[in-house]
XYZ file of C-alpha atoms in Angstrom:
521
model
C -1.279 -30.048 18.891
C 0.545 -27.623 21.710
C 3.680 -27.322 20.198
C 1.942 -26.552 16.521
C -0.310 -24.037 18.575
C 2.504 -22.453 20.907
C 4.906 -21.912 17.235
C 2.080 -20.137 15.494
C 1.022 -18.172 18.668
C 4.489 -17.064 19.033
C 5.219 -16.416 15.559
C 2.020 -13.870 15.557
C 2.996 -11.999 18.314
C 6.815 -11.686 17.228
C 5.606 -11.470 13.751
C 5.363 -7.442 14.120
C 9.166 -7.771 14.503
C 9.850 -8.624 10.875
C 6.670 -7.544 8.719
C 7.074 -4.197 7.195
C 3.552 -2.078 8.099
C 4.924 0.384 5.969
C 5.008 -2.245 2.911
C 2.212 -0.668 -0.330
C -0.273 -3.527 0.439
C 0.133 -4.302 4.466
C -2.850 -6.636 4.275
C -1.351 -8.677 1.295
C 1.842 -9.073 3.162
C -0.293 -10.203 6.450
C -2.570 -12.112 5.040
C 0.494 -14.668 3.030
C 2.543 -14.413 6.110
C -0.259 -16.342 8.487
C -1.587 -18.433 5.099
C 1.836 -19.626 4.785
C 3.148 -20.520 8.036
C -0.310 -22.242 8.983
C 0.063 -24.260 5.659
C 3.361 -25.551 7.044
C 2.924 -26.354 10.922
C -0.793 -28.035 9.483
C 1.388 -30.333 7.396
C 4.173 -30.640 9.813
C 1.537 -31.672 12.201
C -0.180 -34.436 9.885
C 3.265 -35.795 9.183
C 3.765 -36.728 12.984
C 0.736 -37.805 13.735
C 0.167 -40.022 10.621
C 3.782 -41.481 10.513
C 4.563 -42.908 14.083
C 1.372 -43.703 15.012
C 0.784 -47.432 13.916
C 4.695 -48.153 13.971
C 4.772 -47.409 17.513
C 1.066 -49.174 18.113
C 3.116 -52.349 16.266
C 6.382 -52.072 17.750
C 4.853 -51.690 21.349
C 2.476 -54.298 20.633
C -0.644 -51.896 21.640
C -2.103 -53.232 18.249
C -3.177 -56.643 19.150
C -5.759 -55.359 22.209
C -7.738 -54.309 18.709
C -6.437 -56.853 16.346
C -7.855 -59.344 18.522
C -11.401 -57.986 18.612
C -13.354 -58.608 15.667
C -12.617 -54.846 13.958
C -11.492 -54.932 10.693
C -7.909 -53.755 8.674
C -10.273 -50.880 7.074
C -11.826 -49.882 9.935
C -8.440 -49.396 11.706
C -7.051 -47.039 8.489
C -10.719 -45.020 8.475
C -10.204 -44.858 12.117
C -6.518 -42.868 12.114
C -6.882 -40.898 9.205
C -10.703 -39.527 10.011
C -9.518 -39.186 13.643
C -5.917 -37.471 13.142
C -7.703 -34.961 10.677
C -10.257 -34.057 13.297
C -7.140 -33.753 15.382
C -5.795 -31.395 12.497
C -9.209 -29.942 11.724
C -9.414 -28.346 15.791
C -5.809 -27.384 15.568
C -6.523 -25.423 12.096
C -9.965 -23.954 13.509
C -7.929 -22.463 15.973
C -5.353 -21.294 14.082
C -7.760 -19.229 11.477
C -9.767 -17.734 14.004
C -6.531 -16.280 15.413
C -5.301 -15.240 11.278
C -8.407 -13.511 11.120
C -7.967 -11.103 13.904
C -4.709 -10.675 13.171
C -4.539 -9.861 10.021
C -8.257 -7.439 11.248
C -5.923 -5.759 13.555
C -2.599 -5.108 11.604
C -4.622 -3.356 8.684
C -6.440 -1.018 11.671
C -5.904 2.429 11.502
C -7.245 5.752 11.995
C -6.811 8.943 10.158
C -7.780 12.342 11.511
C -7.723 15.831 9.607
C -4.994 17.817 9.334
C -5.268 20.662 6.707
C -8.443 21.796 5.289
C -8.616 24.431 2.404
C -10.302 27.405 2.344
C -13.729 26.199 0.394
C -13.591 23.484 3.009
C -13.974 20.738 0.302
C -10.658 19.366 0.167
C -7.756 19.068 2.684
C -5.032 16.144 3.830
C -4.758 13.893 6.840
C -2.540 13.149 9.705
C 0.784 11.149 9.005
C -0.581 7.604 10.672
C 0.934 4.164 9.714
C 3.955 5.452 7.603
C 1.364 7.644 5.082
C -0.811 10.135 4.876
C -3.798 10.864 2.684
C -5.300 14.178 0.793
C -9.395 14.326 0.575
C -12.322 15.776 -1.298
C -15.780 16.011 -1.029
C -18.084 14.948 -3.308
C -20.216 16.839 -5.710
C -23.124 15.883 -7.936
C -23.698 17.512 -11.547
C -25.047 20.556 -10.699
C -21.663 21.187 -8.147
C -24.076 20.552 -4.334
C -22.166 18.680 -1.672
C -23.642 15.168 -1.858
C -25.102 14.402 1.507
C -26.591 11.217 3.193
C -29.914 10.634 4.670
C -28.882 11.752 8.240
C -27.377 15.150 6.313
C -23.628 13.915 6.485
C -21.339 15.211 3.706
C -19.581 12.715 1.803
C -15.706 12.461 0.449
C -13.130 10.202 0.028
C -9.458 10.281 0.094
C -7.060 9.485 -2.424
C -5.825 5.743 -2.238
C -2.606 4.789 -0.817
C -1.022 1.560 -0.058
C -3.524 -0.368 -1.598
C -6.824 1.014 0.450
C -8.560 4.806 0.979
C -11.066 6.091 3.144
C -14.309 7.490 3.123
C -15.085 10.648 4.966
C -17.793 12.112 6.055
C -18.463 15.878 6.926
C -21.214 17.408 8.976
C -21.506 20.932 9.661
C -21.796 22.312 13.699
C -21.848 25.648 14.840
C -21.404 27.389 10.983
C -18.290 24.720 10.917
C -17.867 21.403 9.276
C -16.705 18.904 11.468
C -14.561 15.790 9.453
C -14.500 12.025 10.497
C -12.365 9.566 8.408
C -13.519 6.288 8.129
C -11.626 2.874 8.656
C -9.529 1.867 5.906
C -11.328 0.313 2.721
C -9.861 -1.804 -0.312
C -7.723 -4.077 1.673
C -9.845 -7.045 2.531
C -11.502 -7.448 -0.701
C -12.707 -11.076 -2.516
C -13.249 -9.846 -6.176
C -15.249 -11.775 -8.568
C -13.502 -12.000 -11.763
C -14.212 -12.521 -15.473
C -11.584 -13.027 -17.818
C -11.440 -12.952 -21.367
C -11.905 -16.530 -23.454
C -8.665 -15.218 -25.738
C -5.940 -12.428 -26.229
C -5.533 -11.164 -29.821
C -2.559 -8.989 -30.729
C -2.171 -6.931 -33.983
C 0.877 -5.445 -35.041
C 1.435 -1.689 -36.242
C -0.582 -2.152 -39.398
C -3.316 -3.762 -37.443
C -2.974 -7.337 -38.916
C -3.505 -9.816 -36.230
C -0.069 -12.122 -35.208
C 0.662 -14.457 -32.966
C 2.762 -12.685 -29.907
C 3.810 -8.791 -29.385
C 6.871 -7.541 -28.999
C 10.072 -8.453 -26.845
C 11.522 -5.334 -25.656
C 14.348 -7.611 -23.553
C 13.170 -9.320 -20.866
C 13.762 -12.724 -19.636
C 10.203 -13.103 -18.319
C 7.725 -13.904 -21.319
C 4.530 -13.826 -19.095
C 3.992 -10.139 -20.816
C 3.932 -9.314 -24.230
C 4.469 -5.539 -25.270
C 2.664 -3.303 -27.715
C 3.727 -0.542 -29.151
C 2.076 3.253 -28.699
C 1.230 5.999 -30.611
C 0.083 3.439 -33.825
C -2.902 0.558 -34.371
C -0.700 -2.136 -32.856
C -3.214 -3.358 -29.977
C -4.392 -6.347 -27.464
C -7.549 -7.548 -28.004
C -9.764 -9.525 -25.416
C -12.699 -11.132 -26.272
C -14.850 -11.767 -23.176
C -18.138 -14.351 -23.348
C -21.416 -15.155 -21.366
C -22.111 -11.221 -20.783
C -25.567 -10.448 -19.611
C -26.335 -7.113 -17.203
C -27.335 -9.392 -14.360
C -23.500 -10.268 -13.619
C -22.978 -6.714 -13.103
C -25.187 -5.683 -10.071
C -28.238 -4.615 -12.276
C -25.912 -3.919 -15.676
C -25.642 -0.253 -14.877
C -22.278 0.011 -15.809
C -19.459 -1.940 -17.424
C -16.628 -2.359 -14.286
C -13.380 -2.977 -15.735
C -9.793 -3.743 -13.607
C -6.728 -3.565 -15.333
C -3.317 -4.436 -14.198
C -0.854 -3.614 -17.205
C 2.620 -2.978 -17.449
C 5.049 0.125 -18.624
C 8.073 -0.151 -20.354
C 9.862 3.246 -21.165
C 12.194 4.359 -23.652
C 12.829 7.704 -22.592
C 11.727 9.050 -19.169
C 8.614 11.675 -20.886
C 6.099 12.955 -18.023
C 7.221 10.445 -15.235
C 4.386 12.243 -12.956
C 1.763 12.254 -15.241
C 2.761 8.049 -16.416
C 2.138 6.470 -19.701
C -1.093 6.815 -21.435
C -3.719 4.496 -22.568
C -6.866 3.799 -24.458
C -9.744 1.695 -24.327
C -12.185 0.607 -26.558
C -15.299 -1.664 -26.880
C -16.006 -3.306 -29.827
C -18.661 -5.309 -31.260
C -17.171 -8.816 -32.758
C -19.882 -9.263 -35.742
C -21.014 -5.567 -36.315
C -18.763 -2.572 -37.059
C -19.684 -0.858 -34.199
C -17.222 0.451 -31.536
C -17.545 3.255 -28.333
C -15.559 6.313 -28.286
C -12.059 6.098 -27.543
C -11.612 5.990 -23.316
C -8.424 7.346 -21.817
C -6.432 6.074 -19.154
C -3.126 6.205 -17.189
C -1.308 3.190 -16.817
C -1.113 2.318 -12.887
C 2.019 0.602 -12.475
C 2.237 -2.212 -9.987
C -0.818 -1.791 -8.801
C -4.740 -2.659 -9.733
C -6.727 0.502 -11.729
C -10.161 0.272 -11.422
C -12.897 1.680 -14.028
C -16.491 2.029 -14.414
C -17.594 2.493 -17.637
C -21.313 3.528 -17.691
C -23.886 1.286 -19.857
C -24.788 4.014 -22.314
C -21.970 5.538 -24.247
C -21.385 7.351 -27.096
C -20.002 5.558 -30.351
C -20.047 4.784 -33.666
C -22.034 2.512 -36.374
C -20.379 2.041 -39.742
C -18.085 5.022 -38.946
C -21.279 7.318 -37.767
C -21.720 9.198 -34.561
C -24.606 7.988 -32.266
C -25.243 6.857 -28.825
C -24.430 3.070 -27.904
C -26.067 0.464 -25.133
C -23.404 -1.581 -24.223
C -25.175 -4.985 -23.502
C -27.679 -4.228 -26.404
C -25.138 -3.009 -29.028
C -21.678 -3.848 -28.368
C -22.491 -7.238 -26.815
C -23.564 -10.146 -29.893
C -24.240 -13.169 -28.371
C -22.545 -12.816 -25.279
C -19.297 -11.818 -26.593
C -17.898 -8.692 -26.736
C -14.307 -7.319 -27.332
C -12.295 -5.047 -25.430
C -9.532 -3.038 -27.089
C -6.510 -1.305 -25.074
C -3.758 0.759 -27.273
C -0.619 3.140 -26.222
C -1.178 6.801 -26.623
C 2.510 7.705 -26.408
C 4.852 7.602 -28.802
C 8.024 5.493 -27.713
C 6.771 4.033 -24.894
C 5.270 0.549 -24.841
C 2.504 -1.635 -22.688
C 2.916 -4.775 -20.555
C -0.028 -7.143 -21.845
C -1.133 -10.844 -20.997
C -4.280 -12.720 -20.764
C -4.877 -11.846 -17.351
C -4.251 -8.204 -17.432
C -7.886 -6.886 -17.703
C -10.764 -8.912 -16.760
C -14.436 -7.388 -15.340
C -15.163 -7.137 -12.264
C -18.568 -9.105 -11.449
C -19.195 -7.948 -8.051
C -17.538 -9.206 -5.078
C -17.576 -12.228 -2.476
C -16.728 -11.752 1.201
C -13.250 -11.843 2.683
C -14.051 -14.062 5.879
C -16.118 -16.692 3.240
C -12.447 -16.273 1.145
C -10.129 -16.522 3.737
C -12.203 -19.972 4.850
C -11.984 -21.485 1.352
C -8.041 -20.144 1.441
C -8.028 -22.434 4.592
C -9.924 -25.341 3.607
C -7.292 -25.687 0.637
C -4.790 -25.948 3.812
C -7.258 -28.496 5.491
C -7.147 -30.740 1.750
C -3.047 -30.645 2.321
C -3.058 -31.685 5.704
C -5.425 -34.387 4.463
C -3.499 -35.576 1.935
C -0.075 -35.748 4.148
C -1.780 -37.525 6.898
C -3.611 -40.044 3.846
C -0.004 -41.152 2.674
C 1.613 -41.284 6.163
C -0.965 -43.398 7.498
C -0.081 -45.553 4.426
C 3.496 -45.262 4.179
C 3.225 -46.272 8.152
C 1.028 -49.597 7.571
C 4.639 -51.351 6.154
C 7.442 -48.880 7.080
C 8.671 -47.901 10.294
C 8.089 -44.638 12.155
C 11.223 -42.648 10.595
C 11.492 -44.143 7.521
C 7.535 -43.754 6.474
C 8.157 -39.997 7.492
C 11.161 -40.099 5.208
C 8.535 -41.108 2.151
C 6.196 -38.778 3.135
C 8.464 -36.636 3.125
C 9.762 -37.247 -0.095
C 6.549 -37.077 -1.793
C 5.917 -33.755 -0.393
C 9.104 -32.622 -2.120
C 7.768 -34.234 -5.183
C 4.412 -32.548 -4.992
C 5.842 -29.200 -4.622
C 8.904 -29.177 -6.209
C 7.696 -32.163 -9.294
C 7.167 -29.135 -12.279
C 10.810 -28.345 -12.337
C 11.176 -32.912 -13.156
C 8.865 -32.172 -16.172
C 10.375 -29.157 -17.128
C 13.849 -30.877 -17.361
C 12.730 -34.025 -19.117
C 10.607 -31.850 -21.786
C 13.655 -30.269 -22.711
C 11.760 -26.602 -21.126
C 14.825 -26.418 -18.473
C 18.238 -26.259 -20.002
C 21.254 -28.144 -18.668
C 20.264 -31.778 -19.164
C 19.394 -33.588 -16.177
C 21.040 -34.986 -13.211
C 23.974 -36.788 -14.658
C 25.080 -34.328 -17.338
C 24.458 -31.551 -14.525
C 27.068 -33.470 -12.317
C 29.074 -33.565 -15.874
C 29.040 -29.385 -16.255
C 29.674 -28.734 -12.549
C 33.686 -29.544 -12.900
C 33.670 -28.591 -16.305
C 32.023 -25.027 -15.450
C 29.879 -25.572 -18.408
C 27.052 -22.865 -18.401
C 23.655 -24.390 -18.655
C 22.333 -22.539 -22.114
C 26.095 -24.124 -23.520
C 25.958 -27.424 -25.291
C 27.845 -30.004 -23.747
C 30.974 -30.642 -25.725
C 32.964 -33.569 -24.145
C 34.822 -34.516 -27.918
C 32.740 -37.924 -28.093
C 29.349 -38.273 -29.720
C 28.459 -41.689 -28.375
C 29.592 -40.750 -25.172
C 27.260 -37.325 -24.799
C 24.186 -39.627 -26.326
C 25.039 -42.379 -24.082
C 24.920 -39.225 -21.224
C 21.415 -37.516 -22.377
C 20.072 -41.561 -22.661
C 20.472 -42.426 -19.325
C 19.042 -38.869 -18.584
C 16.095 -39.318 -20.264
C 14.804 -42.086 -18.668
C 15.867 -41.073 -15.240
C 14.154 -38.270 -15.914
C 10.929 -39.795 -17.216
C 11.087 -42.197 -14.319
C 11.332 -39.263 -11.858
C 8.252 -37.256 -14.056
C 5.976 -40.804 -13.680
C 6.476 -40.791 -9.988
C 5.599 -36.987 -9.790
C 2.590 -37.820 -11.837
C 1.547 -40.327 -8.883
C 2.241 -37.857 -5.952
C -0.442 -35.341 -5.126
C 0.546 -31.665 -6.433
C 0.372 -29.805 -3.085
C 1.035 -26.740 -4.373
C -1.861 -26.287 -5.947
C -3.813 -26.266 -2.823
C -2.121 -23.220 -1.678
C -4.873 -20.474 -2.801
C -2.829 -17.732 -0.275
C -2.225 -15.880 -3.308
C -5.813 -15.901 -4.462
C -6.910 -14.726 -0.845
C -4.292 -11.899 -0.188
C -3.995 -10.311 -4.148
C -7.980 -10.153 -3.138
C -9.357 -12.644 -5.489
C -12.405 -15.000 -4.717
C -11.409 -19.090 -5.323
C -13.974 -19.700 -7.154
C -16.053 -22.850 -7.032
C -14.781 -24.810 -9.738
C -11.522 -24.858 -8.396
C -12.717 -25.924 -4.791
C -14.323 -28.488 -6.372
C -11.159 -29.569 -8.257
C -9.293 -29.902 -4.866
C -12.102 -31.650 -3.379
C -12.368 -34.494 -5.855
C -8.062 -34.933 -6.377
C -8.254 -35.033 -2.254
C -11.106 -38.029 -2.602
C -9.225 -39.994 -4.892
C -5.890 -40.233 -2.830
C -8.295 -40.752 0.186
C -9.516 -43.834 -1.828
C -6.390 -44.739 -3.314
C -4.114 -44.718 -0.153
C -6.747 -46.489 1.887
C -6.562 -49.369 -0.208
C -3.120 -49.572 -0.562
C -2.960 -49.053 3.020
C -5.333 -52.049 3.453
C -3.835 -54.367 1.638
C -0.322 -53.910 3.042
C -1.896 -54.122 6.978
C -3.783 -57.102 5.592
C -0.539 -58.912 4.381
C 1.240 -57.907 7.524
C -1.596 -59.427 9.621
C -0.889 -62.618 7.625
C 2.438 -62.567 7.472
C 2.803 -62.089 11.357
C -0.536 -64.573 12.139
């Protein structure tokens, strides 16, 4: 518990040392950096304890004081794994508590005005943690300085690095005085809704099955094509105005890609368009224009009335009572500009349903770290009831490996991963024999005989990955720090695969310590 404590201690107060606070999204980089080295010492620390334990109780014959009381081989399992992951569960307390404030205070700053223009409505900031912002006030319709109750002037600042500002103006003496909030849009838990499917249609506006491939390895986008119909189509379900705070608007979040075939207005960026369609009815809003934000998360609000059409004629739309038929509705996004293309995939525009808070995130983020420690201490503790000390760690060990590292097992002995699998990869390594190259050794019973034995090494390696708990899933970090909520199915995912290799390991656990007792009485 001291050492795990003194490493993570350390590594927070060196940790200024190597993380970048001039990085675009500080609090992103802060927030993986403590998620992932607490994920690691937590399971580091549930391998010792759960692996040497009972060995040592065995070897040093501490085990028979208890053996030779009437307690039970299941009581002595429940008792080390429910009392190492208290052990773990004070340790991780600890450790989150000090996350939080640390990742609180690395994302603290404060902004004060620099340059104000003449109207006194706009102006830019001080140069303070590597950037600087530009502000404006706000104005209603009829151009008035929107004020608050205690007569403060609102504004905001531009966004930069991933958060802005709000700022607040209040006018002493014939002068307005300006005060720049704390920075905003960092620590955020969105609530997400994504779309059921994503349609494409080519240039004519046919639907097909995939866009296009403008050259990159990575498949996870699929491009369309500007300046024509070709377009991605999400269809979203379950809408009602009560998942929106009240339905007054529609907020949308889009996080699309550019791909350029001739550098254009690199200031101005590539131009979109949205629009919202109606899946039974032919009616569809007005065509909404946008600039693609690259690498970074565009928000919109799009308000709930709108104008439109209906059967190709102007009029005013509702977008829950109009555009929404039985809870679906569809979302169309197009490229204005000629020659230049958009990044699409399922995930790349969703709605934003409100948002959760980032402490009640950050504690799901960690109870996914509490369900690995779990686990590892679960299969040390039963590794340990008929293995020694290092060579139970060892399994553990391995099975962590597994669970981690299992996907790229399938993806080999699916045929997903080219170059074969272990023995015709120690085949091409002599023979420099790229991977994507078929292996050509001059004898056809030979190669089968080679992709045989493969197979089934392979498939034997897949089953026991199938067995092994997937601990990567239980890393949310990603959710947390991209500023995501983990939502509650998923919890409840972890919570029942962490149950059943409680259940399964004790009993395998049990029945080894029972033998053992049997073998030694």
């Amino acid at each position: 518990m001291l050492v795990v404590l003194a490493v993570f201690i350390v590594g927070l107060l060196f940790a200024g040392w190597f993380l970048n606070p001039g990085a675009d999204n500080v609090a992103r980089l802060y927030i993986s950096f403590v998620m992932t080295s607490t994920s690691f010492l937590m399971m580091l620390l549930g391998l010792f304890l759960s692996c040497f334990s009972l060995p040592n109780d065995i070897k040093n014959k501490t085990i028979q004081t208890i053996t030779t009381k009437p307690v039970r081989p299941t009581e002595i399992i429940f008792g080390r794994i429910l009392g190492f992951t208290a052990v773990g569960t004070l340790v991780l307390g600890v450790m989150g508590g000090l996350s939080y404030e640390f990742v609180r205070r690395g994302i603290r700053h404060q902004h004060e005005r620099k340059d104000v223009a003449a109207d006194g409505l706009s102006g830019t900031t001080n140069y303070e943690a590597l950037h600087a912002h530009t502000f404006e006030m706000l104005k209603d319709e009829n151009g008035n300085l929107i004020a608050d109750a205690d007569g403060n002037f609102q504004g905001v600042t531009d966004e930069q690095k991933g958060h802005m500002h709000v700022v607040t103006a209040r006018e002493v003496n014939g002068e307005l005085q300006y005060t720049i909030g704390p920075p905003e849009g960092l620590l955020e838990a969105r609530i997400p809704i994504y779309a059921k499917t994503m349609a494409i249609t080519d240039r004519d506006g046919s639907l097909k099955e995939t866009g296009l491939n403008v050259g990159y390895e990575s498949t996870y986008h699929t491009y369309i094509e500007g300046a024509g119909l070709m377009s991605a189509i999400w269809t979203f379900e379950d809408l009602t105005p009560e998942r929106f705070r009240g339905g007054d608007v529609l907020p949308i979040e889009l996080s699309l890609q550019a791909f350029r075939t001739f550098k254009g207005d690199i200031v101005t960026g590539v131009q979109g368009e949205i629009i919202l369609r109606n899946p039974d009815k032919p009616i569809e809003s007005k065509r909404l224009g946008f600039i693609v934000k690259e690498f970074a998360v565009d928000y919109m609000e799009i308000p709930r009335t709108i104008n439109g059409t209906e059967n190709g004629k102007p009029r005013e739309l509702d977008i829950f009572d109009d555009l929404v038929s039985g809870g679906r509705m569809e979302i169309i996004v197009r490229c204005s500009d000629s020659g230049q293309y958009l990044g699409v995939s399922t995930t790349d525009l969703y709605l934003r349903a409100g948002d959760s808070t980032f402490g009640w995130n950050l504690f799901k983020g960690y109870f996914g770290i509490w369900m690995q420690m779990v686990l590892v201490i679960c299969l040390g503790v039963m590794f340990s009831t008929f293995l020694s000390g290092p060579v139970a760690m060892v399994a553990t060990l391995t099975c962590l490996v597994l669970g981690f590292f299992g996907n790229m097992a399938l993806d080999i002995s699916t045929g997903q991963m080219a170059g074969g699998g272990p023995l015709e990869s120690l085949i091409r390594m002599p023979l420099q024999t790229g991977a994507e190259v078929d292996l050509d050794l001059g004898n056809q019973p030979l190669e089968n005989s080679i992709k045989f034995i493969d197979k089934w090494v392979m498939l034997g390696m897949w089953s026991v990955f199938q067995a092994v708990p997937s601990f990567g899933q239980f890393n949310t970090s990603d959710f947390v720090a991209h500023g995501y909520d983990i939502f509650g199915s998923l919890v409840l995912r972890h919570i029942v695969m962490t149950f059943g290799y409680f259940v399964m390991t004790s009993i395998v656990a049990y029945f080894f310590l029972k033998t053992r007792e049997l073998a030694a009485a």
